[in-house]
Coordinates of C-alpha atoms and ligand atoms in Angstrom, one line a residue:
M167 CA 7.2 41.3 18.9
S168 CA 6.9 37.5 18.7
E169 CA 8.0 35.0 16.1
Y170 CA 4.3 34.4 15.3
D171 CA 3.6 38.0 14.4
F172 CA 3.6 37.1 10.7
I173 CA 0.3 35.4 11.2
R174 CA -1.3 38.8 11.9
D175 CA -0.3 40.1 8.5
L176 CA -1.3 37.0 6.6
V177 CA -4.4 35.6 8.3
P178 CA -7.7 37.2 9.1
T179 CA -8.6 36.1 12.6
G180 CA -12.2 37.2 12.7
V181 CA -15.4 35.5 11.5
W182 CA -15.3 35.7 7.7
I183 CA -18.6 36.8 6.3
D184 CA -19.5 39.0 3.3
G185 CA -15.9 39.0 2.1
A186 CA -14.3 40.4 5.3
A187 CA -13.2 39.4 8.8
A188 CA -15.2 40.8 11.7
P189 CA -15.3 40.2 15.5
A190 CA -17.7 37.5 16.7
C191 CA -21.2 38.8 17.6
G192 CA -20.5 38.4 21.3
G193 CA -16.9 39.8 20.9
A194 CA -15.4 36.6 22.4
T195 CA -12.1 35.0 21.1
F196 CA -10.4 31.6 21.6
A197 CA -6.7 30.7 21.5
V198 CA -5.1 28.7 18.8
S199 CA -1.9 27.0 19.9
D200 CA 1.2 25.3 18.5
P201 CA 1.1 21.6 19.4
A202 CA 4.9 21.4 19.4
T203 CA 5.2 23.9 22.3
G204 CA 1.7 24.5 23.7
Q205 CA 2.4 28.2 23.0
V206 CA -0.5 30.4 21.9
L207 CA -0.2 31.4 18.3
T208 CA -3.0 33.9 18.2
E209 CA -6.6 34.6 19.3
V210 CA -9.4 33.9 16.9
A211 CA -13.0 35.2 16.9
D212 CA -15.2 32.7 18.8
G213 CA -18.2 32.4 16.5
G214 CA -21.6 31.3 17.8
S215 CA -25.2 30.9 16.6
A216 CA -25.7 34.6 15.7
D217 CA -22.5 34.5 13.5
A218 CA -23.6 31.3 11.9
L219 CA -27.0 32.7 11.0
R220 CA -25.4 35.9 9.7
A221 CA -23.3 33.8 7.4
L222 CA -26.5 32.0 6.2
D223 CA -28.3 35.3 5.6
S224 CA -25.3 36.3 3.5
A225 CA -25.2 33.0 1.6
C226 CA -28.9 33.1 0.9
R227 CA -28.7 36.7 -0.4
V228 CA -26.2 35.8 -3.1
Q229 CA -27.1 32.1 -3.8
S230 CA -29.3 32.8 -6.9
A231 CA -26.8 35.3 -8.4
W232 CA -23.9 32.8 -7.8
A233 CA -25.9 29.9 -9.3
A234 CA -26.6 32.1 -12.3
T235 CA -23.0 33.0 -13.1
S236 CA -21.6 31.2 -16.1
A237 CA -19.6 28.0 -15.4
R238 CA -16.7 29.7 -17.1
E239 CA -16.7 32.5 -14.6
R240 CA -16.9 30.1 -11.6
A241 CA -14.1 28.0 -13.2
A242 CA -11.9 31.1 -13.7
I243 CA -12.3 32.1 -10.0
L244 CA -11.4 28.6 -8.8
R245 CA -8.4 28.5 -11.1
R246 CA -7.2 31.9 -9.9
A247 CA -7.6 30.8 -6.3
W248 CA -5.5 27.7 -7.1
E249 CA -2.8 29.9 -8.6
I250 CA -2.7 32.2 -5.6
L251 CA -2.7 29.3 -3.2
I252 CA 0.3 27.7 -5.0
E253 CA 2.1 31.1 -5.0
R254 CA 1.7 31.2 -1.2
T255 CA 2.8 27.6 -0.6
E256 CA 5.5 28.5 1.8
E257 CA 3.3 30.8 4.0
L258 CA 0.4 28.4 4.0
A259 CA 2.7 25.4 4.8
L260 CA 4.3 27.1 7.7
L261 CA 0.9 28.2 9.0
M262 CA -0.5 24.7 8.8
T263 CA 2.5 23.3 10.5
L264 CA 2.3 25.8 13.3
E265 CA -1.4 25.1 14.1
M266 CA -1.5 21.3 13.3
G267 CA 2.0 20.0 13.9
K268 CA 2.9 18.0 10.8
T269 CA 6.3 18.7 9.1
V270 CA 6.6 21.6 6.7
A271 CA 7.4 19.1 3.9
E272 CA 4.1 17.3 4.6
S273 CA 2.3 20.7 4.8
R274 CA 3.8 21.6 1.4
G275 CA 2.4 18.3 0.1
E276 CA -1.0 19.2 1.5
V277 CA -0.9 22.6 -0.2
A278 CA -0.3 20.9 -3.5
Y279 CA -2.9 18.2 -2.9
G280 CA -5.5 20.5 -1.3
G281 CA -5.0 23.1 -4.0
E282 CA -5.4 20.5 -6.7
F283 CA -9.1 20.2 -5.8
L284 CA -9.6 23.8 -6.8
R285 CA -7.9 23.2 -10.2
W286 CA -9.7 19.9 -10.7
F287 CA -13.1 21.4 -10.0
S288 CA -12.4 24.5 -12.1
E289 CA -12.1 22.0 -14.9
E290 CA -15.2 20.1 -13.9
A291 CA -17.4 23.2 -13.6
V292 CA -17.7 23.5 -17.3
R293 CA -18.7 19.8 -17.8
I294 CA -21.9 19.7 -15.8
G295 CA -24.0 17.8 -18.2
G296 CA -27.6 16.7 -18.6
R297 CA -29.5 14.4 -20.8
N298 CA -32.2 14.5 -23.4
A299 CA -34.2 11.5 -24.6
T300 CA -37.4 10.6 -26.3
A301 CA -39.9 8.9 -24.1
P302 CA -40.4 5.3 -25.1
G303 CA -44.0 6.1 -26.1
G304 CA -42.7 8.5 -28.7
A305 CA -44.7 11.6 -27.9
G306 CA -42.8 13.0 -24.9
R307 CA -39.3 14.4 -24.5
I308 CA -37.3 13.7 -21.3
L309 CA -35.0 16.6 -20.4
V310 CA -32.7 16.0 -17.5
T311 CA -30.7 19.0 -16.0
Q312 CA -28.5 19.5 -13.0
Q313 CA -28.9 22.4 -10.7
P314 CA -27.0 23.6 -7.6
V315 CA -28.3 22.2 -4.3
G316 CA -28.2 25.6 -2.6
P317 CA -26.4 26.8 0.6
V318 CA -24.0 24.2 2.0
L319 CA -22.6 23.8 5.5
A320 CA -19.1 22.2 5.4
I321 CA -17.7 20.9 8.7
T322 CA -14.0 20.0 8.6
P323 CA -11.5 18.2 10.9
W324 CA -8.0 19.3 12.1
N325 CA -5.9 16.6 10.5
F326 CA -5.8 18.1 7.0
P327 CA -6.8 21.8 7.7
L328 CA -6.7 22.8 4.0
A329 CA -7.5 19.7 1.9
M330 CA -10.6 18.6 3.8
G331 CA -11.9 22.1 3.1
T332 CA -11.0 22.4 -0.6
R333 CA -12.4 19.0 -1.3
K334 CA -15.8 20.4 -0.4
I335 CA -15.4 24.1 -1.4
G336 CA -14.1 23.3 -4.8
P337 CA -17.0 21.2 -6.1
A338 CA -19.6 23.2 -4.2
L339 CA -18.5 26.5 -5.8
A340 CA -18.1 24.8 -9.2
A341 CA -21.7 23.6 -9.0
G342 CA -23.0 27.0 -8.1
C343 CA -23.5 26.5 -4.4
T344 CA -22.7 29.0 -1.6
V345 CA -20.7 27.6 1.3
I346 CA -20.3 28.2 5.1
V347 CA -17.3 26.4 6.6
K348 CA -17.0 25.5 10.3
P349 CA -13.3 24.6 10.6
A350 CA -12.0 22.5 13.5
E351 CA -11.3 24.5 16.7
D352 CA -7.6 23.4 16.7
T353 CA -6.9 24.6 13.2
P354 CA -9.0 27.5 12.0
L355 CA -6.2 29.6 10.6
T356 CA -5.5 27.8 7.4
M357 CA -9.2 28.0 6.4
L358 CA -9.3 31.7 7.2
M359 CA -6.3 32.3 5.0
L360 CA -8.0 30.3 2.2
A361 CA -11.1 32.6 2.5
A362 CA -8.9 35.6 2.0
I363 CA -7.3 34.0 -1.0
F364 CA -10.7 33.4 -2.5
A365 CA -11.6 37.0 -2.0
E366 CA -8.4 38.0 -3.8
A367 CA -9.3 35.6 -6.6
G368 CA -12.5 37.5 -7.2
L369 CA -15.1 35.4 -5.4
P370 CA -18.1 37.6 -4.8
D371 CA -18.8 38.5 -1.2
G372 CA -21.1 36.2 0.7
V373 CA -20.4 33.1 -1.5
L374 CA -17.9 31.7 1.0
S375 CA -18.1 32.2 4.8
V376 CA -15.9 30.8 7.5
V377 CA -17.2 30.7 11.1
P378 CA -14.6 29.5 13.5
G379 CA -15.5 28.7 17.1
S380 CA -14.9 26.8 20.3
D381 CA -18.4 25.3 20.5
A382 CA -19.1 23.5 17.3
A383 CA -22.7 22.7 18.0
A384 CA -23.5 26.4 18.8
I385 CA -22.6 27.1 15.1
T386 CA -23.9 24.0 13.4
E387 CA -27.2 23.3 15.2
P388 CA -29.0 26.6 14.2
L389 CA -27.8 26.1 10.6
L390 CA -29.1 22.5 10.4
A391 CA -32.4 23.6 11.9
D392 CA -32.8 26.4 9.4
P393 CA -34.8 25.3 6.3
R394 CA -32.8 27.7 4.1
L395 CA -29.7 25.4 4.4
R396 CA -29.8 22.6 1.8
K397 CA -26.8 20.5 2.5
V398 CA -24.3 19.4 5.1
T399 CA -21.0 17.9 4.1
F400 CA -18.8 16.6 7.0
T401 CA -15.4 15.1 7.5
G402 CA -14.6 13.8 11.0
S403 CA -15.4 11.0 13.4
T404 CA -18.2 8.5 12.9
R405 CA -19.7 9.5 16.2
V406 CA -20.2 13.1 15.2
G407 CA -21.2 12.1 11.7
K408 CA -24.1 10.0 13.1
L409 CA -25.2 12.9 15.2
L410 CA -25.2 15.2 12.2
L411 CA -27.2 12.7 10.1
R412 CA -29.9 12.6 12.8
Q413 CA -30.0 16.4 12.8
A414 CA -30.0 16.6 9.0
A415 CA -33.0 14.3 8.9
E416 CA -35.3 17.0 10.3
N417 CA -35.1 19.1 7.1
V418 CA -34.3 16.2 4.8
L419 CA -30.9 17.7 3.9
R420 CA -28.6 16.4 1.3
T421 CA -25.6 14.9 3.2
S422 CA -22.0 13.8 2.4
M423 CA -20.1 12.0 5.2
E424 CA -16.4 11.3 5.3
L425 CA -16.0 9.4 8.6
G426 CA -13.6 7.3 10.5
G427 CA -11.5 4.4 9.2
N428 CA -9.7 1.2 10.4
A429 CA -7.7 0.4 7.3
P430 CA -6.2 -3.1 6.9
F431 CA -2.8 -3.3 5.2
I432 CA -2.1 -6.8 4.0
V433 CA 1.3 -8.2 3.0
F434 CA 0.9 -11.5 1.3
E435 CA 3.8 -14.1 1.2
D436 CA 4.5 -13.3 -2.5
A437 CA 4.7 -9.5 -2.1
D438 CA 7.7 -7.5 -3.1
L439 CA 8.9 -6.8 0.5
D440 CA 10.8 -3.6 -0.3
L441 CA 7.8 -2.2 -2.0
A442 CA 5.5 -3.3 0.9
L443 CA 7.8 -1.7 3.5
T444 CA 7.9 1.6 1.5
G445 CA 4.1 1.4 1.2
A446 CA 3.6 0.7 4.9
L447 CA 5.7 3.7 5.8
A448 CA 3.5 5.9 3.6
A449 CA 0.2 4.3 4.7
K450 CA 1.1 4.4 8.4
M451 CA 3.2 7.5 8.9
R452 CA 1.7 10.0 6.4
N453 CA 0.5 12.9 8.4
G454 CA 2.1 11.4 11.5
G455 CA -0.5 8.6 11.5
E456 CA -3.3 11.1 11.9
A457 CA -5.1 10.2 8.7
C458 CA -8.4 8.5 8.2
T459 CA -6.8 6.3 5.5
A460 CA -3.9 5.3 7.8
A461 CA -2.9 1.7 7.9
N462 CA -4.5 0.8 11.3
R463 CA -4.0 -3.0 11.1
I464 CA -0.9 -4.3 9.3
Y465 CA -1.5 -8.1 8.6
V466 CA 1.7 -9.8 7.5
H467 CA 1.9 -13.4 6.3
N468 CA 3.5 -15.4 9.1
S469 CA 6.3 -16.7 6.8
I470 CA 7.7 -13.2 6.3
R471 CA 6.3 -11.4 9.4
E472 CA 9.6 -11.6 11.4
E473 CA 11.6 -10.0 8.6
F474 CA 8.9 -7.4 7.9
A475 CA 8.6 -6.4 11.6
A476 CA 12.4 -6.1 12.1
R477 CA 12.9 -4.0 9.0
F478 CA 9.9 -1.8 9.6
A479 CA 11.0 -1.2 13.2
E480 CA 14.4 -0.3 11.9
K481 CA 12.9 2.3 9.5
L482 CA 10.7 3.9 12.2
A483 CA 13.4 4.0 14.8
T484 CA 15.4 6.3 12.5
L485 CA 12.6 8.9 12.2
R486 CA 13.6 12.2 13.9
V487 CA 10.9 13.6 16.1
G488 CA 10.5 17.3 16.8
P489 CA 8.6 20.5 15.9
G490 CA 7.4 20.2 12.3
Y491 CA 9.1 23.5 11.3
A492 CA 12.5 22.5 12.6
P493 CA 15.0 21.4 10.0
E494 CA 15.6 17.6 9.6
V495 CA 12.5 16.5 11.4
D496 CA 10.5 13.6 10.1
L497 CA 7.7 13.4 12.6
G498 CA 5.9 16.2 14.4
P499 CA 3.7 16.2 17.5
L500 CA 0.1 14.9 17.9
I501 CA -2.6 17.5 17.7
N502 CA -3.3 17.8 21.5
E503 CA -3.0 16.1 24.8
R504 CA -6.3 14.3 24.4
Q505 CA -5.1 12.7 21.2
R506 CA -1.8 11.7 22.9
A507 CA -3.7 10.2 25.8
T508 CA -5.8 8.1 23.4
V509 CA -2.8 6.8 21.6
T510 CA -1.0 6.0 24.9
A511 CA -4.0 4.1 26.2
L512 CA -4.3 2.0 23.0
V513 CA -0.6 1.1 23.1
D514 CA -0.8 0.2 26.8
D515 CA -3.8 -1.9 26.2
A516 CA -2.2 -3.8 23.4
V517 CA 1.1 -4.4 25.3
A518 CA -0.9 -5.6 28.3
A519 CA -2.7 -8.1 26.0
G520 CA 0.7 -9.5 24.8
A521 CA 1.9 -7.3 21.9
V522 CA 5.7 -7.1 21.5
V523 CA 7.2 -3.6 21.4
R524 CA 9.8 -3.6 18.5
T525 CA 10.5 0.1 18.9
G526 CA 9.0 3.1 20.7
G527 CA 5.9 2.6 22.7
K528 CA 5.8 5.7 24.9
P529 CA 4.9 9.4 24.9
I530 CA 7.8 11.9 24.9
E531 CA 7.9 14.4 27.7
G532 CA 6.7 17.9 26.9
P533 CA 6.6 20.6 26.0
G534 CA 4.4 19.6 23.1
F535 CA 2.4 16.4 22.4
F536 CA 5.0 14.0 21.0
F537 CA 4.8 10.3 20.8
Q538 CA 7.6 7.9 19.9
P539 CA 7.4 6.2 16.4
T540 CA 6.2 2.8 17.5
V541 CA 6.1 -0.7 16.0
L542 CA 4.1 -3.4 17.9
D543 CA 4.4 -7.0 16.7
E544 CA 2.3 -10.0 17.4
V545 CA -0.6 -7.8 18.5
P546 CA -3.5 -10.0 19.5
R547 CA -6.7 -9.4 17.5
T548 CA -8.5 -8.9 20.8
A549 CA -6.6 -5.7 21.5
R550 CA -8.6 -2.5 21.3
M551 CA -6.5 -1.1 18.5
H552 CA -7.7 -3.9 16.2
R553 CA -11.2 -2.3 16.3
E554 CA -10.4 1.4 17.1
E555 CA -8.7 4.1 15.1
I556 CA -5.2 4.7 16.5
F557 CA -4.6 8.1 14.8
G558 CA -0.9 8.3 15.8
P559 CA 2.5 7.0 14.8
V560 CA 1.9 3.5 16.0
A561 CA 2.1 0.5 13.7
A562 CA 0.3 -2.6 14.8
I563 CA 1.4 -5.9 13.1
Y564 CA -0.7 -9.0 13.1
G565 CA 0.2 -12.4 11.7
F566 CA -1.9 -14.5 9.3
D567 CA -1.7 -17.8 7.5
T568 CA -4.4 -17.9 4.8
E569 CA -6.0 -15.5 2.3
E570 CA -9.4 -16.5 3.5
D571 CA -8.6 -15.7 7.2
V572 CA -7.0 -12.3 6.5
V573 CA -9.8 -11.1 4.2
A574 CA -12.4 -12.1 6.8
A575 CA -10.3 -10.3 9.5
A576 CA -9.9 -7.2 7.3
N577 CA -13.7 -7.1 6.8
D578 CA -14.5 -7.7 10.4
T579 CA -15.1 -4.0 11.3
E580 CA -17.9 -1.5 11.0
F581 CA -15.6 0.7 9.0
G582 CA -14.9 0.6 5.3
L583 CA -12.8 3.5 4.1
A584 CA -9.4 2.4 2.7
A585 CA -7.7 -1.0 2.4
Y586 CA -4.2 -1.9 1.1
F587 CA -2.6 -5.1 0.0
F588 CA 0.7 -6.3 -1.6
T589 CA 1.0 -9.3 -3.9
R590 CA 2.6 -10.1 -7.2
D591 CA -0.3 -12.4 -8.2
L592 CA -2.7 -10.8 -10.6
D593 CA -5.5 -13.2 -9.9
R594 CA -5.2 -12.6 -6.2
A595 CA -5.1 -8.8 -6.8
L596 CA -8.4 -8.9 -8.6
R597 CA -10.0 -11.4 -6.2
V598 CA -8.9 -9.6 -3.0
S599 CA -9.7 -6.1 -4.2
E600 CA -13.3 -7.3 -4.9
A601 CA -13.6 -9.1 -1.6
L602 CA -12.4 -6.2 0.6
E603 CA -15.2 -4.1 2.0
A604 CA -13.7 -0.7 1.5
G605 CA -14.5 2.4 -0.6
M606 CA -10.9 2.6 -1.7
V607 CA -8.3 -0.1 -2.3
G608 CA -4.6 0.4 -2.8
V609 CA -2.9 -2.5 -4.6
N610 CA 0.9 -2.5 -4.2
R611 CA 0.8 1.1 -3.0
G612 CA 0.4 2.9 0.3
V613 CA -1.4 6.0 -0.8
V614 CA -4.7 6.2 -2.6
S615 CA -5.7 9.8 -2.4
D616 CA -5.9 11.6 -5.8
P617 CA -8.1 14.6 -6.6
A618 CA -9.0 13.0 -9.9
A619 CA -10.4 9.8 -8.1
P620 CA -13.6 9.4 -6.0
F621 CA -12.6 9.4 -2.3
G622 CA -15.1 7.9 0.1
G623 CA -16.0 5.1 2.4
I624 CA -18.7 2.5 2.7
K625 CA -20.3 0.9 5.8
Q626 CA -19.9 3.3 8.8
S627 CA -17.0 5.2 7.1
G628 CA -19.3 7.4 5.1
L629 CA -21.8 8.4 2.4
G630 CA -20.9 9.9 -1.0
S631 CA -17.6 10.6 -2.8
E632 CA -15.3 13.6 -2.9
G633 CA -13.0 14.3 -5.8
G634 CA -13.1 12.7 -9.3
S635 CA -15.9 13.4 -11.7
E636 CA -18.3 12.0 -9.0
G637 CA -17.5 14.8 -6.5
I638 CA -19.4 17.6 -8.1
H639 CA -22.7 15.6 -8.1
E640 CA -22.8 15.8 -4.3
Y641 CA -23.6 19.5 -4.9
L642 CA -26.1 19.1 -7.7
D643 CA -29.8 18.2 -7.8
T644 CA -31.2 16.3 -10.7
K645 CA -34.3 17.9 -12.3
Y646 CA -36.5 16.2 -15.0
V647 CA -38.5 18.4 -17.3
A648 CA -41.3 16.6 -19.2
L649 CA -41.9 18.0 -22.6
T650 CA -44.6 17.2 -25.1
R651 CA -43.2 16.2 -28.5
Ligands
NAP31 P1 -14.5 15.2 15.1 O1 -14.3 15.3 16.5 O2 -15.7 14.5 14.6 O3 -14.5 16.7 14.5 C1 -14.7 17.0 13.2 C2 -15.4 18.4 13.0 O4 -16.7 18.2 13.6 C3 -14.7 19.5 13.8 O5 -14.8 20.7 13.0 C4 -15.4 19.6 15.1 O6 -15.4 20.8 15.7 C5 -16.8 19.3 14.6 N1 -17.7 18.8 15.7 C6 -17.4 18.1 16.8 N2 -18.5 17.9 17.5 C7 -19.6 18.4 16.8 C8 -21.0 18.5 17.1 N3 -21.5 18.0 18.2 N4 -21.7 19.1 16.1 C9 -21.2 19.6 15.0 N5 -19.9 19.6 14.7 C10 -19.1 19.0 15.6 O7 -13.3 14.5 14.4 P2 -11.7 14.9 14.6 O8 -11.2 14.3 15.8 O9 -11.5 16.4 14.4 O10 -11.1 14.2 13.3 C11 -10.7 12.9 13.3 C12 -11.7 12.0 12.6 O11 -12.0 12.4 11.3 C13 -11.2 10.6 12.5 O12 -12.2 9.7 12.9 C14 -10.9 10.5 11.1 O13 -10.9 9.2 10.6 C15 -11.9 11.3 10.4 N6 -11.5 11.8 9.1 C16 -12.1 11.2 8.0 C17 -11.8 11.6 6.8 C18 -12.5 11.0 5.6 O14 -12.3 11.5 4.5 N7 -13.2 9.9 5.7 C19 -10.7 12.5 6.6 C20 -10.1 13.0 7.7 C21 -10.5 12.6 8.9 P3 -14.4 21.1 16.9 O15 -13.0 20.9 16.4 O16 -14.7 22.5 17.3 O17 -14.7 20.0 18.0

């Protein structure tokens, strides 16, 4: 009997196809571990190409029937799934913390946020419109309708094991698409629990499959090569996103890509400093810094940089580090040793280049993959972390003197996901929000995510939007019917 036994009662640990969990075709399993201790939580079916194709067979079998259900019916299932998910907040939050590491408070936040995509798209399902017009010549009628794209492959990362899935599953199901999810190897349990919740909510068998596995390409490549698949939606690194885009080109698949970020966070000299510090804490430390929207480059006007850096370091130095499920912990571990080694190397590189350590700066000895909450000041713009995603609890502060210089620096990256700035000047707020090359801009706030808003990046941060009234269109094809008279 172990303290993790509750997982066995709550979470299906097989490949989820046709509304039930089954062993992987080859019978193999892989271990899912707790990043706070390195201890194995459970074994999960190690899906491969045969399982992936079985999931696609199942999706194709029910695709037409699912597309033909009434929008009301689809909405009711999504709504019911949201209700069950919220009822299970505590179990889901603990599970997510165990496999991913964030604090239980943050996991509860993700249950609320991730669940909201199901409620939001249950409401959007019944508002899929079309258009009807008279052709300018007078004789013809133009009828425009929206139809589900068809079977979708959704590939999700480990940092938000629930929300990155519901942001895709919600709109896809609302639109009438079937979905196969390939969750991250580190965090498959939350997605498997969600699949069971959907079954309980009345989702017909075959409409949603989850294929976990330790070899991502073994699952995704045969699906992308199969002409029956019609769309791939991905959240993860830009490197893998580019690879998937190349593979998707072969069958001209619809694609949605939510990729890496390198968000600037700018504090102008006229900013409300208390507000900017609170915003920086949220933008940097949300999800332990393991967020694509995390403030990666904090630019502070040189006239206030010293005060900002001192106060921010004071805030971060008080954060209590430990397992996310322990009481009174503010910061959990990083996801794995690889991620911790990446963060350590980026910090060492910046310090060697001349950055000043205000607090932290080092990994914490195991067990578990902890890193000290860190503030680096006067980071040279030549440091690697100025160009690369940190993905950890490390704040990098850079000085600047003029608006022109900081906007140019902020835009000097191939990424364009989120950007933040703080100012009391309305003219500047409008001017800078237009000038920043990012898909999402936070003005005087450190969090932009909202299920009712379109989430997405430009440049190499992605293609398409998730959430908002835009999100469902990623799963709909436009059809034009030409009528006489
Ligand atoms: P990742 O390595 O790209 O992995 C993401 C997903 O892709 C995982 O399920 C992974 O499976 C799978 N994958 C890896 N290699 C693959 C391949 N060759 N073919 C098919 N699938 C493959 O990214 P990550 O490290 O998990 O996540 C962090 C990245 O995600 C960061 O860059 C972050 O900015 C980005 N992100 C973006 C957003 C956004 O909305 N823009 C949101 C969250 C995160 P395995 O786990 O089995 O390797």
